[in-house]
Amino acid sequence: MDNAKRLVLSSAPHLRGGASIKRDMYIVILALLFPTAGAVYFFGLYVLPMLATAILCAILTEYVAKWMRRQSFHMDGSAIITGILFVLVMPPRTPLWIVVVGSIFCIAIAKEAFGGLGHNIFNPALAGRAFITVSFAGALTRWIAPVHSLLADGITAATPLGEGFTTTLSDVELYKALFFGNVAGSAGETSALLILIGGVILLAFGLIKWQVPVFYIGTVALLSFLLGQDPLFQILAGGLMLGAVFMATDYVTSPLTTRGKIIFAVGAGVLVVLIRTWGSMPEGVCYSILLMNAFTPLIDRYVRPKPYGYVKSRNKEAAS
Amino acid sequence: MNTRVVELLGLKCPAGVHPPSQKLAAGHAIERAPLPKSVALPLQQHIGAPAKAIVKRGDEVKVGQKIAEADGFVSVPIHATLSGTVKHLATVASPVTGHPVSGVIIESDGKDEWIELTPADSETLSKEDILTRVKDAGIVGMGGATFPTHVKLSPPPEKSIKSIIVNGAECEPYITADDRLMLEETDRILRGLKTVMQVLSVKRAYIAIEENKPEAIARMRQGVAEGSLPGEVEVVAVPAKYPMGAEKTLVKSILNTEVPEGGLPMDVGTLIQNVATLAAVYDAVALGKPLVERVVTVTGLVGTPKNLLVRFGTAASSLIEQCGGADPSADEVIFGGPMMGIAQSRDDTPILKGTNCVLVKRSDIREEYSCIRCGRCIESCPMGLMPLQFVNLVKKEDYESLANYHIADCVECGACAYDCPANIPIVSYIKTGKAELRKAGVR
């Protein structure tokens, strides 16, 4: 190295850690593989074209949006996550054209219109589901029971939280079915077990805080118990597990600090019980998270960490 | 217990990050660097007023001879670090700011003749005499901050100092200068500590060393047990977590208290001294020897990383040569550690009083993405701040709001940027924000 060679002048720190957006996103995808595999196992191979359609549409939409906004497109994996999550929250026999419309909405309206990754206020996959619910109400009324063969069409059945849900199972058998995922529901929401495996992966890599699922699910359990409902059933049925592990923990749309995240989780838990008990819909996880997404900027404004040196020193004698 | 284990168990732990330690030169004993043919000595190697040159072109000087006089209280003199001739007074690039500053170039006569030193018995000297000797020796904080030591040792009378914290944390990756000094010059450090305790009439001292330096901890404990220090001195193994060596982090770790906002450690009755500074205090007070050299870790992409005893004003390039030269792929020379060090535009920049490390590395400039609000920067911030908000506000040019997020408390340690998955140069944004606030006169 001689003086003729120009030295690079970068600003400190000159050392960077191993964290990268791409790495985070691919870990989330890895964690999502478990409930996704469950979706295929319980509801058949039809889930695969749904996934392919959603992921492809999500990526293409992002590419076009970036091109229109004259920004560079990065294959950071976030569009893949949105595509997968969108399928996991939809009924397992959703027509592909609805998957196309929904996943385009997720990316174009819920994400890119707000400025792209990091700027969106609402969780894109849930916003997509909400959009489909109000636009094509019929699409979200047909649910099927878990299939016995991967190529089976599926027999219409009610979801555990839906009207007209009856079961011949004993309590213990019903809990077991709910825990393993052998019930009707959205493609990826039924198996608590597979979702929890994904959650453990996210926790192990430090991508989510345990406080979010614990306070979210805990609030639902406590409130439903106080209202005389079966807390275990309320936790395992519907999309609570999937929402608590993969959606309420979304970096972009949830508060920054751990205290803020707890407020978010408790608020979402309260909303779930309110909607399930008194709302016109059987399920409230999607709207509970979307509503709390809207409160996130407010929570971040008021819930901040305590800066160093802002309390009177408690331990004066230590210095003496 | 090891910091990593504590964290895995989810127990309370200081904020910060774990960059790989890369202490490549840890096993190399301090070596004296050959005297350079010439030295370039900027007249500002400290925080405060630049020194005023008192030599002119053609003057003969000896090692340790004052060539520039302190200009005011918050200033220190500069001494010749070679014997020879003042070649000229010139402007040299400051390794700290990159701006030209006035300096003195001395050409060596190869004899290394010293001025006559006047040793003294430090125990019989008055406080004033000790402080005068410290100032005359040109001593500044050698951990990198370069604040004049005699000023630090003269706290206003209303601040009662009850303890000294000796900073041997050396939390920056790569740097091993203080580690080697603690191993090899234990006695000088402890004698310097004794003098400082004497000046401040302090009966309690803590020697803070990161737990990843067990040998230094053992050696210093042994030294404390053998020595006759005036009061209770405890060697504390602090968690190895960057930025443990930052003053306020140390105060929290050692005294379990926080320096009030905008304050100094003396506001909680303590004062922090780097180990190399203490060794220099001993040299100055007991031996009458001015500060003309220091240990510099030369490391990174060099043949053999080493700890060199270097005269100030020596060009970094000659040190790199001495360590077997730089790897051809290297394109960055950093003065200081990789977390807070300053990139140099030339490799012949002179070593100064605050230069503890010359790090040769390959640049790692990454594309910046949008913040994904992961919150890692908040968790790693040792000052409890929200670094991403500084970035947002600076991007929006909303400088007034920066103060609401306590930007002034940021110590620019870089833990946030180290951990950022979006590669946002957070510290650069913060520096911009601080500069804009200064411009606007907002405090």
JSON list of C-alpha atoms in Angstrom, two decimals, chain B residues 37-223:
[
{"chain": "B", "resi": 37, "resn": "LYS", "atom": "CA", "xyz": [14.43, 9.92, 10.31]},
{"chain": "B", "resi": 38, "resn": "SER", "atom": "CA", "xyz": [11.97, 12.70, 10.97]},
{"chain": "B", "resi": 39, "resn": "VAL", "atom": "CA", "xyz": [8.80, 13.37, 12.87]},
{"chain": "B", "resi": 40, "resn": "ALA", "atom": "CA", "xyz": [5.85, 15.64, 12.14]},
{"chain": "B", "resi": 41, "resn": "LEU", "atom": "CA", "xyz": [4.37, 17.04, 15.33]},
{"chain": "B", "resi": 42, "resn": "PRO", "atom": "CA", "xyz": [1.04, 18.86, 15.05]},
{"chain": "B", "resi": 43, "resn": "LEU", "atom": "CA", "xyz": [0.68, 21.51, 17.73]},
{"chain": "B", "resi": 44, "resn": "GLN", "atom": "CA", "xyz": [-2.72, 20.22, 18.65]},
{"chain": "B", "resi": 45, "resn": "GLN", "atom": "CA", "xyz": [-2.71, 16.69, 19.93]},
{"chain": "B", "resi": 46, "resn": "HIS", "atom": "CA", "xyz": [-5.26, 17.37, 22.64]},
{"chain": "B", "resi": 47, "resn": "ILE", "atom": "CA", "xyz": [-8.69, 18.80, 23.30]},
{"chain": "B", "resi": 48, "resn": "GLY", "atom": "CA", "xyz": [-8.38, 22.53, 24.02]},
{"chain": "B", "resi": 49, "resn": "ALA", "atom": "CA", "xyz": [-6.26, 25.38, 22.70]},
{"chain": "B", "resi": 50, "resn": "PRO", "atom": "CA", "xyz": [-3.42, 24.43, 20.33]},
{"chain": "B", "resi": 51, "resn": "ALA", "atom": "CA", "xyz": [0.07, 24.82, 21.76]},
{"chain": "B", "resi": 52, "resn": "LYS", "atom": "CA", "xyz": [2.21, 27.78, 20.60]},
{"chain": "B", "resi": 53, "resn": "ALA", "atom": "CA", "xyz": [5.47, 26.98, 18.87]},
{"chain": "B", "resi": 54, "resn": "ILE", "atom": "CA", "xyz": [8.60, 28.25, 20.67]},
{"chain": "B", "resi": 55, "resn": "VAL", "atom": "CA", "xyz": [11.20, 26.95, 18.22]},
{"chain": "B", "resi": 56, "resn": "LYS", "atom": "CA", "xyz": [12.13, 28.20, 14.79]},
{"chain": "B", "resi": 57, "resn": "ARG", "atom": "CA", "xyz": [13.60, 26.70, 11.71]},
{"chain": "B", "resi": 58, "resn": "GLY", "atom": "CA", "xyz": [17.15, 25.49, 12.20]},
{"chain": "B", "resi": 59, "resn": "ASP", "atom": "CA", "xyz": [16.96, 25.17, 16.01]},
{"chain": "B", "resi": 60, "resn": "GLU", "atom": "CA", "xyz": [18.74, 22.21, 17.53]},
{"chain": "B", "resi": 61, "resn": "VAL", "atom": "CA", "xyz": [16.49, 20.23, 19.85]},
{"chain": "B", "resi": 62, "resn": "LYS", "atom": "CA", "xyz": [16.85, 17.29, 22.19]},
{"chain": "B", "resi": 63, "resn": "VAL", "atom": "CA", "xyz": [14.32, 14.61, 23.03]},
{"chain": "B", "resi": 64, "resn": "GLY", "atom": "CA", "xyz": [11.88, 15.93, 25.61]},
{"chain": "B", "resi": 65, "resn": "GLN", "atom": "CA", "xyz": [12.62, 19.57, 24.90]},
{"chain": "B", "resi": 66, "resn": "LYS", "atom": "CA", "xyz": [9.55, 21.76, 24.80]},
{"chain": "B", "resi": 67, "resn": "ILE", "atom": "CA", "xyz": [8.90, 22.93, 21.26]},
{"chain": "B", "resi": 68, "resn": "ALA", "atom": "CA", "xyz": [5.49, 24.44, 21.89]},
{"chain": "B", "resi": 69, "resn": "GLU", "atom": "CA", "xyz": [4.04, 26.02, 24.99]},
{"chain": "B", "resi": 70, "resn": "ALA", "atom": "CA", "xyz": [0.56, 25.38, 26.38]},
{"chain": "B", "resi": 71, "resn": "ASP", "atom": "CA", "xyz": [-1.78, 28.22, 25.50]},
{"chain": "B", "resi": 72, "resn": "GLY", "atom": "CA", "xyz": [-4.04, 28.61, 28.50]},
{"chain": "B", "resi": 73, "resn": "PHE", "atom": "CA", "xyz": [-5.26, 26.21, 31.18]},
{"chain": "B", "resi": 74, "resn": "VAL", "atom": "CA", "xyz": [-6.98, 23.71, 28.88]},
{"chain": "B", "resi": 75, "resn": "SER", "atom": "CA", "xyz": [-3.90, 23.09, 26.75]},
{"chain": "B", "resi": 76, "resn": "VAL", "atom": "CA", "xyz": [-0.65, 21.20, 27.07]},
{"chain": "B", "resi": 77, "resn": "PRO", "atom": "CA", "xyz": [2.87, 21.73, 25.73]},
{"chain": "B", "resi": 78, "resn": "ILE", "atom": "CA", "xyz": [4.36, 19.62, 22.93]},
{"chain": "B", "resi": 79, "resn": "HIS", "atom": "CA", "xyz": [7.87, 18.18, 23.21]},
{"chain": "B", "resi": 80, "resn": "ALA", "atom": "CA", "xyz": [10.47, 17.15, 20.68]},
{"chain": "B", "resi": 81, "resn": "THR", "atom": "CA", "xyz": [10.39, 13.39, 20.20]},
{"chain": "B", "resi": 82, "resn": "LEU", "atom": "CA", "xyz": [13.74, 13.17, 18.39]},
{"chain": "B", "resi": 83, "resn": "SER", "atom": "CA", "xyz": [17.05, 14.93, 18.85]},
{"chain": "B", "resi": 84, "resn": "GLY", "atom": "CA", "xyz": [18.04, 16.89, 15.79]},
{"chain": "B", "resi": 85, "resn": "THR", "atom": "CA", "xyz": [17.11, 19.98, 13.87]},
{"chain": "B", "resi": 86, "resn": "VAL", "atom": "CA", "xyz": [13.83, 21.77, 13.39]},
{"chain": "B", "resi": 87, "resn": "LYS", "atom": "CA", "xyz": [13.49, 21.43, 9.66]},
{"chain": "B", "resi": 88, "resn": "HIS", "atom": "CA", "xyz": [10.52, 23.69, 9.33]},
{"chain": "B", "resi": 89, "resn": "LEU", "atom": "CA", "xyz": [7.23, 24.78, 10.75]},
{"chain": "B", "resi": 90, "resn": "ALA", "atom": "CA", "xyz": [4.60, 23.39, 8.48]},
{"chain": "B", "resi": 91, "resn": "THR", "atom": "CA", "xyz": [0.99, 22.55, 8.23]},
{"chain": "B", "resi": 92, "resn": "VAL", "atom": "CA", "xyz": [0.31, 18.86, 8.66]},
{"chain": "B", "resi": 93, "resn": "ALA", "atom": "CA", "xyz": [-2.92, 16.94, 8.30]},
{"chain": "B", "resi": 94, "resn": "SER", "atom": "CA", "xyz": [-4.53, 16.25, 11.64]},
{"chain": "B", "resi": 95, "resn": "PRO", "atom": "CA", "xyz": [-5.30, 12.56, 12.01]},
{"chain": "B", "resi": 96, "resn": "VAL", "atom": "CA", "xyz": [-8.34, 13.55, 14.06]},
{"chain": "B", "resi": 97, "resn": "THR", "atom": "CA", "xyz": [-10.11, 16.07, 11.87]},
{"chain": "B", "resi": 98, "resn": "GLY", "atom": "CA", "xyz": [-8.29, 15.63, 8.57]},
{"chain": "B", "resi": 99, "resn": "HIS", "atom": "CA", "xyz": [-7.88, 19.41, 8.50]},
{"chain": "B", "resi": 100, "resn": "PRO", "atom": "CA", "xyz": [-4.45, 20.99, 8.20]},
{"chain": "B", "resi": 101, "resn": "VAL", "atom": "CA", "xyz": [-3.01, 22.15, 11.52]},
{"chain": "B", "resi": 102, "resn": "SER", "atom": "CA", "xyz": [0.28, 23.87, 12.17]},
{"chain": "B", "resi": 103, "resn": "GLY", "atom": "CA", "xyz": [3.08, 21.60, 13.21]},
{"chain": "B", "resi": 104, "resn": "VAL", "atom": "CA", "xyz": [6.81, 21.22, 13.61]},
{"chain": "B", "resi": 105, "resn": "ILE", "atom": "CA", "xyz": [8.95, 18.88, 11.54]},
{"chain": "B", "resi": 106, "resn": "ILE", "atom": "CA", "xyz": [12.10, 17.64, 13.25]},
{"chain": "B", "resi": 107, "resn": "GLU", "atom": "CA", "xyz": [14.88, 15.87, 11.41]},
{"chain": "B", "resi": 108, "resn": "SER", "atom": "CA", "xyz": [16.77, 13.32, 13.48]},
{"chain": "B", "resi": 109, "resn": "ASP", "atom": "CA", "xyz": [20.52, 13.53, 14.12]},
{"chain": "B", "resi": 110, "resn": "GLY", "atom": "CA", "xyz": [20.39, 9.85, 14.96]},
{"chain": "B", "resi": 111, "resn": "LYS", "atom": "CA", "xyz": [21.82, 10.39, 18.45]},
{"chain": "B", "resi": 112, "resn": "ASP", "atom": "CA", "xyz": [18.60, 10.32, 20.45]},
{"chain": "B", "resi": 113, "resn": "GLU", "atom": "CA", "xyz": [19.99, 12.77, 23.00]},
{"chain": "B", "resi": 114, "resn": "TRP", "atom": "CA", "xyz": [17.58, 13.56, 25.83]},
{"chain": "B", "resi": 115, "resn": "ILE", "atom": "CA", "xyz": [17.24, 16.71, 27.86]},
{"chain": "B", "resi": 116, "resn": "GLU", "atom": "CA", "xyz": [18.33, 16.39, 31.44]},
{"chain": "B", "resi": 117, "resn": "LEU", "atom": "CA", "xyz": [15.48, 14.90, 33.46]},
{"chain": "B", "resi": 118, "resn": "THR", "atom": "CA", "xyz": [14.72, 16.03, 36.99]},
{"chain": "B", "resi": 119, "resn": "PRO", "atom": "CA", "xyz": [13.39, 13.13, 39.04]},
{"chain": "B", "resi": 120, "resn": "ALA", "atom": "CA", "xyz": [11.45, 13.81, 42.22]},
{"chain": "B", "resi": 121, "resn": "ASP", "atom": "CA", "xyz": [9.99, 11.93, 45.13]},
{"chain": "B", "resi": 122, "resn": "SER", "atom": "CA", "xyz": [6.33, 12.06, 44.26]},
{"chain": "B", "resi": 123, "resn": "GLU", "atom": "CA", "xyz": [5.26, 11.43, 47.86]},
{"chain": "B", "resi": 124, "resn": "THR", "atom": "CA", "xyz": [6.83, 14.62, 49.13]},
{"chain": "B", "resi": 125, "resn": "LEU", "atom": "CA", "xyz": [5.64, 16.85, 46.29]},
{"chain": "B", "resi": 126, "resn": "SER", "atom": "CA", "xyz": [2.69, 19.16, 46.86]},
{"chain": "B", "resi": 127, "resn": "LYS", "atom": "CA", "xyz": [-0.49, 18.72, 44.82]},
{"chain": "B", "resi": 128, "resn": "GLU", "atom": "CA", "xyz": [0.31, 21.87, 42.87]},
{"chain": "B", "resi": 129, "resn": "ASP", "atom": "CA", "xyz": [3.81, 20.63, 42.05]},
{"chain": "B", "resi": 130, "resn": "ILE", "atom": "CA", "xyz": [2.44, 17.32, 40.87]},
{"chain": "B", "resi": 131, "resn": "LEU", "atom": "CA", "xyz": [-0.15, 19.00, 38.65]},
{"chain": "B", "resi": 132, "resn": "THR", "atom": "CA", "xyz": [2.51, 21.32, 37.23]},
{"chain": "B", "resi": 133, "resn": "ARG", "atom": "CA", "xyz": [4.74, 18.37, 36.41]},
{"chain": "B", "resi": 134, "resn": "VAL", "atom": "CA", "xyz": [1.79, 16.58, 34.75]},
{"chain": "B", "resi": 135, "resn": "LYS", "atom": "CA", "xyz": [0.97, 19.63, 32.65]},
{"chain": "B", "resi": 136, "resn": "ASP", "atom": "CA", "xyz": [4.61, 20.34, 31.76]},
{"chain": "B", "resi": 137, "resn": "ALA", "atom": "CA", "xyz": [4.98, 16.76, 30.58]},
{"chain": "B", "resi": 138, "resn": "GLY", "atom": "CA", "xyz": [2.16, 17.34, 28.12]},
{"chain": "B", "resi": 139, "resn": "ILE", "atom": "CA", "xyz": [-0.02, 14.53, 29.43]},
{"chain": "B", "resi": 140, "resn": "VAL", "atom": "CA", "xyz": [-3.46, 14.00, 27.96]},
{"chain": "B", "resi": 141, "resn": "GLY", "atom": "CA", "xyz": [-6.00, 11.18, 28.20]},
{"chain": "B", "resi": 142, "resn": "MET", "atom": "CA", "xyz": [-4.32, 8.43, 26.19]},
{"chain": "B", "resi": 143, "resn": "GLY", "atom": "CA", "xyz": [-7.41, 6.28, 25.75]},
{"chain": "B", "resi": 144, "resn": "GLY", "atom": "CA", "xyz": [-8.17, 8.39, 22.72]},
{"chain": "B", "resi": 145, "resn": "ALA", "atom": "CA", "xyz": [-10.05, 11.38, 24.15]},
{"chain": "B", "resi": 146, "resn": "THR", "atom": "CA", "xyz": [-6.83, 13.42, 24.65]},
{"chain": "B", "resi": 147, "resn": "PHE", "atom": "CA", "xyz": [-8.31, 15.71, 27.28]},
{"chain": "B", "resi": 148, "resn": "PRO", "atom": "CA", "xyz": [-5.51, 17.42, 29.26]},
{"chain": "B", "resi": 149, "resn": "THR", "atom": "CA", "xyz": [-4.91, 15.32, 32.36]},
{"chain": "B", "resi": 150, "resn": "HIS", "atom": "CA", "xyz": [-3.97, 18.16, 34.70]},
{"chain": "B", "resi": 151, "resn": "VAL", "atom": "CA", "xyz": [-7.39, 19.70, 34.04]},
{"chain": "B", "resi": 152, "resn": "LYS", "atom": "CA", "xyz": [-9.15, 16.43, 34.79]},
{"chain": "B", "resi": 153, "resn": "LEU", "atom": "CA", "xyz": [-7.13, 16.15, 38.00]},
{"chain": "B", "resi": 154, "resn": "SER", "atom": "CA", "xyz": [-8.23, 19.65, 39.09]},
{"chain": "B", "resi": 155, "resn": "PRO", "atom": "CA", "xyz": [-11.97, 19.21, 39.65]},
{"chain": "B", "resi": 156, "resn": "PRO", "atom": "CA", "xyz": [-13.82, 22.27, 40.95]},
{"chain": "B", "resi": 157, "resn": "PRO", "atom": "CA", "xyz": [-13.77, 22.32, 44.77]},
{"chain": "B", "resi": 158, "resn": "GLU", "atom": "CA", "xyz": [-17.53, 21.69, 45.08]},
{"chain": "B", "resi": 159, "resn": "LYS", "atom": "CA", "xyz": [-17.16, 18.28, 43.41]},
{"chain": "B", "resi": 160, "resn": "SER", "atom": "CA", "xyz": [-15.86, 15.81, 45.95]},
{"chain": "B", "resi": 161, "resn": "ILE", "atom": "CA", "xyz": [-14.08, 12.94, 44.26]},
{"chain": "B", "resi": 162, "resn": "LYS", "atom": "CA", "xyz": [-14.41, 9.71, 46.21]},
{"chain": "B", "resi": 163, "resn": "SER", "atom": "CA", "xyz": [-13.06, 7.14, 43.80]},
{"chain": "B", "resi": 164, "resn": "ILE", "atom": "CA", "xyz": [-10.90, 6.65, 40.76]},
{"chain": "B", "resi": 165, "resn": "ILE", "atom": "CA", "xyz": [-11.82, 4.21, 38.02]},
{"chain": "B", "resi": 166, "resn": "VAL", "atom": "CA", "xyz": [-8.79, 2.97, 36.13]},
{"chain": "B", "resi": 167, "resn": "ASN", "atom": "CA", "xyz": [-9.82, 2.20, 32.57]},
{"chain": "B", "resi": 168, "resn": "GLY", "atom": "CA", "xyz": [-8.15, -0.95, 31.35]},
{"chain": "B", "resi": 169, "resn": "ALA", "atom": "CA", "xyz": [-11.29, -2.22, 29.64]},
{"chain": "B", "resi": 170, "resn": "GLU", "atom": "CA", "xyz": [-9.91, -1.84, 26.11]},
{"chain": "B", "resi": 171, "resn": "CYS", "atom": "CA", "xyz": [-13.25, -2.82, 24.61]},
{"chain": "B", "resi": 172, "resn": "GLU", "atom": "CA", "xyz": [-12.47, -1.92, 20.99]},
{"chain": "B", "resi": 173, "resn": "PRO", "atom": "CA", "xyz": [-11.65, -4.93, 18.84]},
{"chain": "B", "resi": 174, "resn": "TYR", "atom": "CA", "xyz": [-8.02, -5.38, 17.68]},
{"chain": "B", "resi": 175, "resn": "ILE", "atom": "CA", "xyz": [-6.39, -2.99, 20.19]},
{"chain": "B", "resi": 176, "resn": "THR", "atom": "CA", "xyz": [-4.00, -4.62, 22.66]},
{"chain": "B", "resi": 177, "resn": "ALA", "atom": "CA", "xyz": [-1.81, -1.67, 23.69]},
{"chain": "B", "resi": 178, "resn": "ASP", "atom": "CA", "xyz": [-3.36, -1.29, 27.15]},
{"chain": "B", "resi": 179, "resn": "ASP", "atom": "CA", "xyz": [-3.50, -5.06, 27.64]},
{"chain": "B", "resi": 180, "resn": "ARG", "atom": "CA", "xyz": [0.27, -5.33, 27.02]},
{"chain": "B", "resi": 181, "resn": "LEU", "atom": "CA", "xyz": [0.95, -2.29, 29.17]},
{"chain": "B", "resi": 182, "resn": "MET", "atom": "CA", "xyz": [-0.93, -3.86, 32.08]},
{"chain": "B", "resi": 183, "resn": "LEU", "atom": "CA", "xyz": [1.06, -7.06, 31.66]},
{"chain": "B", "resi": 184, "resn": "GLU", "atom": "CA", "xyz": [4.46, -5.48, 31.20]},
{"chain": "B", "resi": 185, "resn": "GLU", "atom": "CA", "xyz": [4.28, -2.13, 32.97]},
{"chain": "B", "resi": 186, "resn": "THR", "atom": "CA", "xyz": [2.06, -2.98, 35.93]},
{"chain": "B", "resi": 187, "resn": "ASP", "atom": "CA", "xyz": [4.31, -1.14, 38.30]},
{"chain": "B", "resi": 188, "resn": "ARG", "atom": "CA", "xyz": [4.35, 2.14, 36.39]},
{"chain": "B", "resi": 189, "resn": "ILE", "atom": "CA", "xyz": [0.54, 2.09, 36.10]},
{"chain": "B", "resi": 190, "resn": "LEU", "atom": "CA", "xyz": [0.07, 1.43, 39.81]},
{"chain": "B", "resi": 191, "resn": "ARG", "atom": "CA", "xyz": [2.62, 4.08, 40.78]},
{"chain": "B", "resi": 192, "resn": "GLY", "atom": "CA", "xyz": [0.79, 6.53, 38.55]},
{"chain": "B", "resi": 193, "resn": "LEU", "atom": "CA", "xyz": [-2.46, 5.53, 40.23]},
{"chain": "B", "resi": 194, "resn": "LYS", "atom": "CA", "xyz": [-0.89, 6.12, 43.62]},
{"chain": "B", "resi": 195, "resn": "THR", "atom": "CA", "xyz": [0.11, 9.65, 42.58]},
{"chain": "B", "resi": 196, "resn": "VAL", "atom": "CA", "xyz": [-3.36, 10.39, 41.22]},
{"chain": "B", "resi": 197, "resn": "MET", "atom": "CA", "xyz": [-4.99, 9.08, 44.42]},
{"chain": "B", "resi": 198, "resn": "GLN", "atom": "CA", "xyz": [-2.60, 11.29, 46.36]},
{"chain": "B", "resi": 199, "resn": "VAL", "atom": "CA", "xyz": [-3.45, 14.39, 44.32]},
{"chain": "B", "resi": 200, "resn": "LEU", "atom": "CA", "xyz": [-7.18, 13.89, 44.77]},
{"chain": "B", "resi": 201, "resn": "SER", "atom": "CA", "xyz": [-6.95, 12.53, 48.34]},
{"chain": "B", "resi": 202, "resn": "VAL", "atom": "CA", "xyz": [-8.97, 9.54, 47.21]},
{"chain": "B", "resi": 203, "resn": "LYS", "atom": "CA", "xyz": [-9.04, 6.33, 49.23]},
{"chain": "B", "resi": 204, "resn": "ARG", "atom": "CA", "xyz": [-10.85, 4.07, 46.78]},
{"chain": "B", "resi": 205, "resn": "ALA", "atom": "CA", "xyz": [-9.96, 2.91, 43.30]},
{"chain": "B", "resi": 206, "resn": "TYR", "atom": "CA", "xyz": [-11.33, 0.35, 40.89]},
{"chain": "B", "resi": 207, "resn": "ILE", "atom": "CA", "xyz": [-9.28, -1.08, 38.06]},
{"chain": "B", "resi": 208, "resn": "ALA", "atom": "CA", "xyz": [-11.74, -2.11, 35.34]},
{"chain": "B", "resi": 209, "resn": "ILE", "atom": "CA", "xyz": [-10.55, -4.76, 32.89]},
{"chain": "B", "resi": 210, "resn": "GLU", "atom": "CA", "xyz": [-12.75, -6.70, 30.47]},
{"chain": "B", "resi": 211, "resn": "GLU", "atom": "CA", "xyz": [-13.12, -10.33, 31.44]},
{"chain": "B", "resi": 212, "resn": "ASN", "atom": "CA", "xyz": [-11.52, -11.42, 28.15]},
{"chain": "B", "resi": 213, "resn": "LYS", "atom": "CA", "xyz": [-8.09, -10.38, 29.49]},
{"chain": "B", "resi": 214, "resn": "PRO", "atom": "CA", "xyz": [-7.55, -12.86, 32.34]},
{"chain": "B", "resi": 215, "resn": "GLU", "atom": "CA", "xyz": [-3.77, -12.47, 32.33]},
{"chain": "B", "resi": 216, "resn": "ALA", "atom": "CA", "xyz": [-3.95, -8.72, 32.70]},
{"chain": "B", "resi": 217, "resn": "ILE", "atom": "CA", "xyz": [-6.52, -9.12, 35.48]},
{"chain": "B", "resi": 218, "resn": "ALA", "atom": "CA", "xyz": [-4.26, -11.58, 37.32]},
{"chain": "B", "resi": 219, "resn": "ARG", "atom": "CA", "xyz": [-1.15, -9.45, 36.82]},
{"chain": "B", "resi": 220, "resn": "MET", "atom": "CA", "xyz": [-2.86, -6.28, 38.05]},
{"chain": "B", "resi": 221, "resn": "ARG", "atom": "CA", "xyz": [-4.34, -8.11, 41.06]},
{"chain": "B", "resi": 222, "resn": "GLN", "atom": "CA", "xyz": [-0.89, -9.36, 41.93]},
{"chain": "B", "resi": 223, "resn": "GLY", "atom": "CA", "xyz": [0.51, -5.85, 41.52]}
]
